[in-house]
Coordinates of C-alpha atoms in Angstrom, one line a residue:
M97 CA -69.4 -9.8 45.5
A98 CA -67.6 -8.1 43.1
F99 CA -65.0 -6.3 45.6
K100 CA -64.2 -10.0 47.9
R101 CA -63.8 -11.8 44.7
L102 CA -61.2 -9.0 44.2
S103 CA -60.2 -9.0 47.5
N104 CA -59.4 -12.8 47.3
S105 CA -58.2 -12.4 44.5
L106 CA -55.2 -10.2 45.3
K107 CA -54.5 -11.4 48.3
R108 CA -53.9 -14.2 46.2
W109 CA -51.6 -12.6 44.4
F110 CA -49.6 -11.4 47.2
R111 CA -48.7 -14.1 49.0
G112 CA -45.4 -14.8 50.2
D113 CA -44.4 -17.5 47.7
R114 CA -45.2 -14.7 45.0
V115 CA -43.6 -12.3 46.8
I116 CA -40.5 -13.6 47.3
E117 CA -40.8 -15.2 43.4
G118 CA -41.1 -11.3 42.8
I119 CA -38.2 -10.3 44.5
K120 CA -35.8 -12.8 42.9
A121 CA -36.8 -12.4 39.6
L122 CA -35.9 -8.7 39.8
S123 CA -32.6 -8.9 41.7
A124 CA -31.2 -11.2 38.8
L125 CA -31.7 -8.1 36.2
R126 CA -30.0 -6.1 38.0
F127 CA -26.0 -5.1 36.7
E128 CA -23.0 -5.4 38.4
V129 CA -21.0 -3.2 38.0
S130 CA -16.4 -3.5 39.2
H131 CA -15.0 -0.7 40.6
E132 CA -12.8 -0.5 38.4
A133 CA -15.3 -0.3 35.6
L134 CA -17.3 2.3 37.7
L135 CA -13.7 5.0 37.9
R136 CA -13.5 4.4 33.8
W137 CA -16.9 5.0 33.4
T138 CA -17.0 8.6 35.7
A139 CA -13.6 9.5 34.8
L140 CA -15.1 9.0 31.3
L141 CA -17.9 11.3 31.9
L142 CA -16.4 14.1 33.8
T143 CA -13.7 14.1 30.4
L144 CA -16.8 14.4 27.6
L145 CA -18.6 17.4 31.1
L146 CA -15.6 18.9 30.8
A147 CA -15.0 19.2 27.4
M148 CA -18.5 20.2 27.3
T149 CA -18.3 23.4 29.4
V150 CA -15.3 24.3 27.8
R151 CA -16.3 25.1 24.7
L152 CA -19.2 26.8 26.1
L153 CA -17.6 29.7 27.6
P154 CA -18.2 31.9 24.8
I155 CA -21.6 32.7 26.4
R156 CA -20.5 35.0 28.4
W157 CA -20.6 37.8 25.8
A158 CA -23.6 35.9 23.7
F159 CA -25.6 33.7 22.1
Y160 CA -24.3 33.9 18.6
L161 CA -22.6 32.3 15.4
S162 CA -19.1 33.5 15.9
E163 CA -16.8 34.5 11.5
F164 CA -18.9 34.9 8.5
D165 CA -19.2 31.0 6.7
P166 CA -20.7 29.9 10.3
Y167 CA -24.4 32.4 9.2
Y168 CA -23.9 30.6 6.0
Q169 CA -23.8 27.2 6.7
Y170 CA -26.8 28.3 9.1
R171 CA -28.4 29.5 5.7
L172 CA -29.0 26.2 4.1
T173 CA -29.3 24.9 6.6
K174 CA -32.6 26.6 7.4
F175 CA -33.1 26.0 3.4
L176 CA -33.1 22.3 4.1
V177 CA -35.0 22.0 6.8
E178 CA -37.8 24.3 5.0
N179 CA -37.6 23.1 2.1
G180 CA -35.8 20.1 2.1
F181 CA -33.5 17.6 1.3
A182 CA -34.1 16.5 -2.9
A183 CA -34.2 20.4 -3.3
W184 CA -30.3 20.4 -2.9
T185 CA -30.0 19.7 -6.4
S186 CA -32.0 22.7 -7.9
W187 CA -31.3 25.9 -6.0
H188 CA -30.0 28.4 -7.5
D189 CA -28.6 31.1 -4.3
F190 CA -29.3 34.5 -6.1
M191 CA -28.7 36.1 -2.6
G192 CA -25.5 35.0 -2.9
W193 CA -23.3 36.1 -5.7
Y194 CA -25.5 39.7 -7.3
P195 CA -26.5 39.5 -9.3
Y196 CA -25.5 36.1 -11.1
G197 CA -26.3 34.1 -8.0
R198 CA -24.6 30.8 -7.6
N199 CA -25.3 27.3 -7.8
V200 CA -24.9 26.5 -4.7
A201 CA -24.7 22.4 -4.5
R202 CA -22.3 23.0 -6.8
L203 CA -20.5 25.2 -5.4
S204 CA -20.7 24.0 -1.4
F205 CA -20.5 20.9 0.8
P206 CA -23.5 19.1 2.0
G207 CA -21.7 17.4 4.8
L208 CA -22.1 19.9 7.1
P209 CA -26.1 21.6 6.3
F210 CA -27.3 17.7 5.8
T211 CA -25.4 16.6 9.1
A212 CA -27.4 19.5 11.2
A213 CA -31.1 19.3 8.8
T214 CA -30.8 16.4 10.0
L215 CA -30.5 16.0 13.6
Y216 CA -33.0 19.2 13.7
M217 CA -35.3 17.0 12.3
V218 CA -35.5 14.2 14.6
L219 CA -35.2 16.7 17.4
D220 CA -37.9 18.5 16.0
A221 CA -40.2 15.5 15.6
L222 CA -39.2 14.4 19.0
G223 CA -40.3 17.6 20.4
I224 CA -36.6 19.3 21.0
R225 CA -36.4 22.9 20.6
I226 CA -33.9 25.1 21.8
V227 CA -35.8 28.3 22.1
L228 CA -34.3 31.2 23.9
P229 CA -36.6 34.4 25.5
P230 CA -37.3 37.4 23.4
T231 CA -34.8 39.4 22.8
L232 CA -33.9 42.6 20.2
D233 CA -32.0 40.2 18.0
P234 CA -34.6 38.3 15.9
L235 CA -32.5 35.5 15.3
L236 CA -32.9 34.1 19.0
S237 CA -36.1 34.1 18.3
D238 CA -35.6 30.7 15.8
P239 CA -35.1 27.8 16.2
V240 CA -32.7 26.5 13.8
F241 CA -30.6 29.0 14.6
N242 CA -30.2 28.1 18.6
F243 CA -29.5 24.7 16.6
C244 CA -26.7 25.5 14.9
V245 CA -25.2 28.1 17.7
V246 CA -24.5 24.8 20.1
F247 CA -24.1 22.1 17.2
P248 CA -20.5 22.5 17.8
V249 CA -20.3 21.9 21.4
A250 CA -22.5 19.0 20.6
M251 CA -19.8 17.7 17.8
G252 CA -16.7 18.8 19.6
T253 CA -17.6 16.7 23.2
I254 CA -18.8 13.5 20.3
S255 CA -15.2 13.8 19.3
C256 CA -13.9 13.3 22.3
L257 CA -15.5 9.9 23.2
A258 CA -14.7 9.1 19.6
I259 CA -10.9 9.2 20.3
Y260 CA -11.6 7.5 23.6
F261 CA -12.3 4.8 21.6
L262 CA -9.5 4.8 18.8
G263 CA -7.1 5.7 22.5
K264 CA -9.0 2.9 24.0
D265 CA -7.8 0.3 20.8
I266 CA -4.9 2.0 20.3
G267 CA -2.6 1.4 23.4
G268 CA -5.6 0.8 26.1
E269 CA -8.0 2.4 28.4
A270 CA -5.3 4.3 30.1
V271 CA -4.6 6.4 26.4
G272 CA -8.2 6.1 25.4
L273 CA -9.0 8.1 28.9
F274 CA -6.5 10.5 28.2
S275 CA -6.6 10.8 24.7
A276 CA -10.0 12.3 25.1
L277 CA -9.5 14.5 27.9
F278 CA -5.9 16.3 26.8
L279 CA -8.6 16.6 22.6
A280 CA -11.5 18.7 25.3
L281 CA -8.0 21.2 26.6
N282 CA -6.4 21.6 23.2
P283 CA -6.7 25.3 22.3
S284 CA -5.9 24.8 18.4
Y285 CA -9.8 22.2 18.9
I286 CA -11.8 24.3 21.2
G287 CA -11.3 27.3 19.1
R288 CA -13.2 25.8 15.9
T289 CA -15.7 24.0 18.4
S290 CA -16.4 25.9 20.2
L291 CA -20.1 28.2 20.3
G292 CA -21.5 29.6 17.1
F293 CA -18.5 27.9 15.4
F294 CA -20.7 26.5 13.2
D295 CA -18.3 24.9 10.4
D296 CA -17.1 22.1 8.4
E297 CA -14.3 21.5 11.1
T298 CA -17.2 21.0 13.3
V299 CA -18.3 17.5 11.6
G300 CA -14.7 17.0 10.0
I301 CA -12.5 16.0 13.3
F302 CA -14.8 14.0 13.9
G303 CA -15.5 11.8 10.9
I304 CA -11.5 11.8 10.2
I305 CA -11.3 10.1 14.0
L306 CA -14.5 7.5 12.9
F307 CA -12.5 6.5 10.1
M308 CA -9.2 5.9 12.0
I309 CA -11.1 3.9 14.3
F310 CA -13.4 1.5 11.4
F311 CA -9.7 1.7 9.0
L312 CA -7.6 0.4 11.3
R313 CA -10.2 -2.2 12.4
A314 CA -10.3 -3.6 8.8
V315 CA -6.6 -4.2 8.6
E316 CA -7.1 -5.8 12.0
E317 CA -5.4 -9.3 10.9
K318 CA -6.9 -11.1 14.7
V319 CA -10.6 -9.8 13.3
S320 CA -12.5 -12.0 11.2
F321 CA -13.5 -12.2 7.5
K322 CA -17.4 -10.8 8.3
K323 CA -16.0 -8.4 10.6
S324 CA -13.5 -6.7 8.6
L325 CA -15.3 -6.4 5.4
L326 CA -17.8 -4.6 7.9
Y327 CA -16.0 -2.4 9.3
S328 CA -14.1 -1.5 5.4
V329 CA -17.6 -0.6 4.8
A330 CA -17.4 2.2 7.1
S331 CA -14.3 3.3 7.3
G332 CA -16.3 3.5 3.4
L333 CA -18.8 5.6 4.6
S334 CA -16.5 7.3 7.0
L335 CA -14.1 8.9 4.2
G336 CA -16.8 9.5 1.9
Y337 CA -17.8 11.4 4.6
I338 CA -15.4 13.9 5.0
T339 CA -14.6 14.7 1.7
A340 CA -18.3 15.5 1.3
S341 CA -18.3 18.0 4.1
W342 CA -14.7 19.5 3.8
G343 CA -11.5 19.5 1.6
A344 CA -8.9 18.8 3.9
A345 CA -10.0 15.2 2.8
R346 CA -7.0 14.6 1.0
Y347 CA -5.4 14.7 3.9
P348 CA -6.7 11.6 5.6
I349 CA -6.3 10.2 1.7
A350 CA -3.1 10.7 1.5
M351 CA -1.9 9.6 4.8
T352 CA -4.2 6.0 4.1
A353 CA -2.6 5.5 1.0
L354 CA 1.2 6.3 2.6
F355 CA 0.1 4.0 5.6
T356 CA -0.5 1.1 3.2
L357 CA 2.5 1.2 1.4
V358 CA 5.0 1.8 4.3
L359 CA 3.0 -2.5 5.5
L360 CA 4.0 -2.8 2.0
L361 CA 8.1 -1.6 1.9
M362 CA 7.5 -3.5 5.4
R363 CA 6.5 -7.0 3.7
Q364 CA 3.3 -7.4 5.3
Y365 CA 1.3 -7.2 2.7
S366 CA -2.1 -9.5 2.8
T367 CA -4.9 -10.7 1.0
R368 CA -7.0 -9.5 3.8
L369 CA -5.1 -5.8 3.4
L370 CA -6.5 -6.0 0.0
V371 CA -9.8 -6.4 0.3
S372 CA -10.4 -3.5 3.4
Y373 CA -8.4 -0.7 0.9
G374 CA -10.3 -1.8 -2.4
V375 CA -13.6 -1.5 -0.3
T376 CA -13.0 1.6 2.1
F377 CA -11.8 3.4 -1.4
G378 CA -14.3 2.1 -3.2
V379 CA -17.2 3.1 -0.8
T380 CA -15.3 6.6 -1.1
L381 CA -14.9 7.1 -4.5
F382 CA -18.7 6.5 -4.7
I383 CA -20.1 8.9 -3.0
C384 CA -17.6 11.4 -3.5
A385 CA -19.0 10.6 -7.7
N386 CA -22.1 12.0 -6.1
V387 CA -21.3 15.0 -4.2
P388 CA -21.9 17.7 -6.9
K389 CA -18.9 19.8 -5.8
L390 CA -16.6 16.8 -6.5
G391 CA -18.3 14.9 -9.3
F392 CA -16.0 12.4 -11.0
G393 CA -14.0 15.2 -12.1
F394 CA -12.6 14.3 -8.0
L395 CA -11.5 11.8 -9.3
R396 CA -8.9 12.2 -11.5
E397 CA -7.1 14.5 -9.6
A398 CA -3.5 14.0 -7.8
T399 CA -3.9 13.2 -5.1
L400 CA -6.1 9.7 -5.8
M401 CA -3.2 8.8 -8.1
P402 CA -1.1 7.8 -4.8
V403 CA -4.5 5.8 -4.1
Y404 CA -5.0 4.0 -8.1
G405 CA -0.9 3.3 -7.1
V406 CA -0.9 1.7 -4.0
L407 CA -4.7 -0.5 -5.2
L408 CA -2.7 -1.2 -8.4
L409 CA 0.6 -2.5 -6.4
M410 CA -1.3 -4.9 -4.2
C411 CA -3.2 -5.5 -7.6
I412 CA 0.3 -7.3 -9.0
F413 CA 1.8 -8.8 -5.5
E414 CA -1.7 -10.3 -5.1
A415 CA -1.1 -11.9 -8.6
Y416 CA 3.0 -12.6 -7.7
S417 CA 1.6 -14.8 -4.6
R418 CA -1.3 -17.0 -6.6
M419 CA 1.3 -17.1 -10.1
R420 CA 3.1 -20.5 -10.4
T421 CA 6.5 -20.1 -12.8
R422 CA 9.1 -17.6 -12.0
R423 CA 9.0 -16.8 -15.7
L424 CA 5.5 -16.2 -15.5
K425 CA 5.6 -13.8 -12.5
V426 CA 8.1 -11.6 -14.6
I427 CA 6.3 -11.8 -18.1
C428 CA 3.2 -10.8 -16.1
I429 CA 3.7 -8.4 -13.4
G430 CA 6.5 -6.1 -16.2
G431 CA 3.3 -5.8 -18.9
I432 CA 1.4 -4.5 -15.7
I433 CA 3.8 -1.9 -14.6
A434 CA 5.0 -1.0 -18.6
L435 CA 1.5 -0.8 -19.1
S436 CA 0.2 1.9 -16.1
I437 CA 3.2 4.5 -16.4
V438 CA 2.1 4.5 -20.4
A439 CA -1.3 5.4 -19.9
F440 CA -0.2 7.0 -16.7
A441 CA 2.3 9.1 -18.9
L442 CA -1.0 9.2 -21.2
L443 CA -3.5 10.9 -19.3
W444 CA -1.5 13.3 -18.1
S445 CA 0.0 14.8 -21.8
M446 CA -4.2 15.0 -22.4
G447 CA -4.7 16.6 -19.5
Y448 CA -6.4 14.3 -17.9
V449 CA -5.1 14.7 -14.5
K450 CA -6.1 17.3 -13.2
P451 CA -3.5 19.5 -10.7
L452 CA -3.9 19.8 -7.0
E453 CA -4.7 24.0 -5.5
A454 CA -2.8 26.4 -4.9
K455 CA -3.5 26.3 -1.6
F456 CA -2.5 22.0 -1.4
I457 CA 0.6 22.8 -3.9
S458 CA 2.2 25.8 -1.3
T459 CA 1.0 23.3 2.2
L460 CA 3.0 20.3 0.6
N461 CA 5.8 22.9 -0.6
P462 CA 6.0 25.8 1.4
F463 CA 9.1 27.1 -0.7
L464 CA 5.7 27.8 -3.3
R465 CA 4.5 30.5 -1.6
S466 CA 5.9 33.0 -3.7
S467 CA 4.2 31.9 -6.3
Y468 CA 0.7 32.5 -4.8
P469 CA -0.2 35.7 -4.0
L470 CA -3.2 35.2 -3.6
F471 CA -3.0 32.1 -1.3
E472 CA 0.0 34.0 0.8
S473 CA -2.6 37.2 1.5
V474 CA -5.3 35.1 3.8
A475 CA -3.9 34.9 7.4
E476 CA -4.7 31.2 8.5
H477 CA -2.5 30.3 5.7
K478 CA 0.4 31.8 7.1
P479 CA 2.6 29.3 8.9
S480 CA 4.0 28.0 11.9
A481 CA 6.0 29.6 14.4
W482 CA 7.5 28.3 16.8
A483 CA 5.0 30.1 19.9
T484 CA 2.2 28.8 18.2
F485 CA 3.4 25.1 19.5
Y486 CA 3.4 25.9 22.9
Y487 CA 0.7 27.9 23.0
D488 CA -1.6 25.0 21.5
L489 CA 0.7 21.9 23.4
G490 CA 2.4 23.7 26.4
V491 CA 4.4 20.9 27.5
G492 CA 3.3 18.4 25.4
V493 CA 5.8 19.4 23.4
L494 CA 7.9 17.6 25.6
F495 CA 5.4 14.3 25.1
L496 CA 4.9 14.6 21.6
P497 CA 9.1 12.9 20.6
L498 CA 8.3 10.2 23.1
G499 CA 4.7 9.3 22.2
I500 CA 5.8 8.6 18.5
F501 CA 9.0 6.6 19.8
F502 CA 6.3 4.6 21.5
A503 CA 4.5 4.4 18.8
V504 CA 7.3 2.6 16.4
Q505 CA 8.5 0.5 19.4
M506 CA 4.8 -1.2 19.7
G507 CA 5.3 -2.5 15.7
T508 CA 1.7 -2.8 15.4
R509 CA -0.2 -1.7 12.3
R510 CA -2.2 0.8 14.7
G511 CA 1.6 1.9 15.8
I512 CA 2.6 2.6 12.1
F513 CA -0.7 4.7 11.6
L514 CA -0.5 7.0 14.7
T515 CA 3.8 7.7 13.7
I516 CA 2.6 9.1 10.0
Y517 CA -0.3 10.9 11.3
G518 CA 1.7 11.8 13.9
L519 CA 4.7 13.0 11.6
T520 CA 2.9 14.4 8.9
A521 CA 0.2 16.3 10.5
I522 CA 3.7 18.0 12.4
Y523 CA 4.6 19.2 8.7
F524 CA 1.4 20.1 7.3
A525 CA 0.6 22.8 10.9
S526 CA 4.4 23.9 10.4
T527 CA 3.4 25.0 7.4
M528 CA 0.1 26.0 8.2
I529 CA -1.0 27.2 11.5
R530 CA -4.5 26.0 10.1
L531 CA -3.5 22.7 10.1
T532 CA -3.0 22.6 14.2
L533 CA -6.4 21.8 13.8
I534 CA -5.3 18.3 12.5
L535 CA -2.9 17.9 14.6
A536 CA -5.0 18.0 17.9
P537 CA -6.5 14.7 17.1
A538 CA -2.1 13.4 16.3
V539 CA -1.1 15.5 19.3
S540 CA -3.7 13.9 21.9
L541 CA -3.5 10.1 20.8
L542 CA 0.6 10.1 21.1
W543 CA 0.5 12.3 24.3
A544 CA -1.8 9.7 25.6
L545 CA 0.9 7.1 24.7
A546 CA 3.8 8.7 26.2
V547 CA 2.3 9.3 29.6

C-alpha cells in the first residue's frame, strides 16, 4: 500500500502541466548574453590566460624562488603562518644579522608577507595546497614555499584584470582590453611577476592600479556623494596598503598631490575634490602611522609636505568661497598663508621635517648621483639607456607620445591624471632603470588609448 501511495503521488507530481510549469520556471532563470559581451569576456579571459602562461615559463628550468629577497619574504610568510599575525610585532630575528639579530617589524614592510600568509591560510582552510612529489630539494615539500613560488604569477594575472577596469574607466572597453594585453606582455612587468619572484613589486603595482581606479572614481563629479565617499575610503585603503608594502609608494602619493594641484590651477576645485582628497590621505596616513617600519616619523617626511600643502590650499579655496566680504577674504587667507609659511620654516629649522633618502634624491635629480657612491654602486639604480626603452616597449615607443596627446585632448580628470602619470613615469624610469616597472602600467594605458 505504501508503494502504491508513493507511485500515485509521483504520478500527480509528474503530470504534464506540472512539468511544463517547471520547465518555464527554469527557462526564466537563463542568462541572456549578447554577442558583443561574449566576445569581450572571451578576449579578456584569453588575455589573462596568456599573462599567466608567460609568467609560468621559468618552470622549464626549475620550481624555485629567484634572487635573495624572495627567500627572505618567504621566511617572513612562513613565520606568520606558523606563529600568527600578532607575533610579528615582537619578533626579533637572531638568524637575520649575526650576532645581534634584527627587529623584523621595524625593518620590514608587512604588506607582502601578510597578504601571502592570509591567502595561504584561506586556501589551506579550503583544503587547497600545492604539494609536489618528493625530490632532493627539501623546500619543495613545504606547501608555504610552493605557494610563495606561484604567488607572483597570480598577482601579475590579477593586475592585468585590474588594469582592464582602469582602462575601461578611462576610454571604454577597447582601451581596457588593450591595456590588459599590453601589461600582460610587458617585459619589465613580466620580470618582476614571473614564477619565483616573490617580492614587494608583486603587490605594489597591483595596489597602484587599484588606487587609481578608486581615486579617479572618487573625484568624478557625476558620482553621488555617498559613492564618492566610499571610493575615497577604498582609495585610502589601497594607498595605505601600498605604503605598508613597498618603498616606492612615495611615487603615487606625490603624483596624486601633483594631480590635485593641476586641477586647482585649472580652476576645477570643488568641495567634492576636497572631501575625496582629505578622506583618501586621512585613511592612508592613519595606516602609515600604525606600520612599525614607518610610524609617525613617516608623517614628517619631506615627501608628504606637498600633500599637506595642497590640502591647505584647498582649505583656503573652500574658505574663500564661503566668505562674503572681500576684505574678510584677504585678511583670513593672508593670515593662513603667513602662519603656514612660518610654521613650516620653524619645523624645518628645528629638524622635525625628515629629508629624503639618498635614492629618492638621486631619482629626482640624477645629477647628484656622484654624491652618493654607495647608491650608485647598485646596478638597478643606474640610469636607463635608450635601448632599455626599445627593448621593453618595442613599437609602443611610437604610440607613447600619441597616447599622451590623446589623453590631453580628452580634457577629463582621468585624462589629466593619465598624462601626469605617463610623463612622470617616463622621467623616473629614465633616471633609474628599476622604475621601468612603474612605467609599465602607464605605457599600457597610453598605448591602448593611442590604438
